[in-house]
Amino acid sequence: SDQQPEFEEEGAEAAEQEDADDEGINLHSYPIRCSFSFTKEGSFVIDNISYYSDAKVGTELTAEADWKRRGFYLGPQFDTLDVSLQDEFDKFMQERGINETLAYFVPEYAEYKEQKEYVSWLTNVKSFVEA
């Protein structure tokens, strides 16, 4: 089954902005929400790329921000874009570490995290039942 985690670029952008601030350079930071589907091990598919002029709309995990996001244009399906534009987005993502290494890491980490949460849940239920 397809997994569709969403990644925010804010970590990479924040690091670049901090480096630029240290050097006295002003970089523009744009919140971009990307939706990826991991269809086979070591690869991913970009479904669409949305642009938000307000970073809070793109990054806040609130019902209000989610409602606002639903009112914005999601962007075209990625695979319908001109191939040269797709290539440029691919280079953009590669430069920020969104690559095959990440495509291998995310499902493995998701499985690890799920197992860790499950073990924690079992421990908590056991403590409750034994109390």
Tab-separated table of C-alpha atoms in Angstrom, residues 78-125:
chain	number	residue	atom	x	y	z
A	78	PHE	CA	3.514	16.645	-10.420
A	79	ASP	CA	3.604	14.125	-13.257
A	80	THR	CA	1.643	16.519	-15.486
A	81	LEU	CA	4.305	19.243	-15.261
A	82	ASP	CA	6.759	19.810	-18.096
A	83	VAL	CA	9.615	17.297	-17.779
A	84	SER	CA	12.226	20.055	-17.462
A	85	LEU	CA	10.290	21.567	-14.532
A	86	GLN	CA	10.038	18.124	-12.921
A	87	ASP	CA	13.814	17.793	-13.314
A	88	GLU	CA	14.359	21.173	-11.639
A	89	PHE	CA	12.145	20.181	-8.696
A	90	ASP	CA	14.067	16.903	-8.492
A	91	LYS	CA	17.368	18.802	-8.294
A	92	PHE	CA	15.829	21.139	-5.686
A	93	MET	CA	14.819	18.150	-3.545
A	94	GLN	CA	18.156	16.353	-4.024
A	95	GLU	CA	20.042	19.459	-2.861
A	96	ARG	CA	18.001	19.361	0.343
A	97	GLY	CA	18.579	15.678	1.056
A	98	ILE	CA	15.235	14.407	-0.208
A	99	ASN	CA	16.659	11.474	-2.118
A	100	GLU	CA	16.958	7.680	-2.212
A	101	THR	CA	18.608	7.622	1.214
A	102	LEU	CA	15.574	9.353	2.694
A	103	ALA	CA	13.259	7.035	0.755
A	104	TYR	CA	14.930	4.064	2.496
A	105	PHE	CA	15.021	5.772	5.898
A	106	VAL	CA	11.384	6.877	6.244
A	107	PRO	CA	9.683	3.444	6.056
A	108	GLU	CA	12.336	1.904	8.320
A	109	TYR	CA	11.962	4.687	10.874
A	110	ALA	CA	8.158	4.503	10.689
A	111	GLU	CA	8.323	0.784	11.474
A	112	TYR	CA	10.777	1.389	14.349
A	113	LYS	CA	8.601	4.170	15.779
A	114	GLU	CA	5.447	2.061	15.495
A	115	GLN	CA	7.137	-0.817	17.347
A	116	LYS	CA	8.435	1.513	20.055
A	117	GLU	CA	4.959	3.033	20.538
A	118	TYR	CA	3.390	-0.430	20.653
A	119	VAL	CA	5.817	-1.653	23.337
A	120	SER	CA	5.165	1.516	25.351
A	121	TRP	CA	1.416	0.969	25.015
A	122	LEU	CA	1.747	-2.654	26.183
A	123	THR	CA	3.790	-1.539	29.203
A	124	ASN	CA	1.207	1.104	30.123
A	125	VAL	CA	-1.724	-1.307	29.741
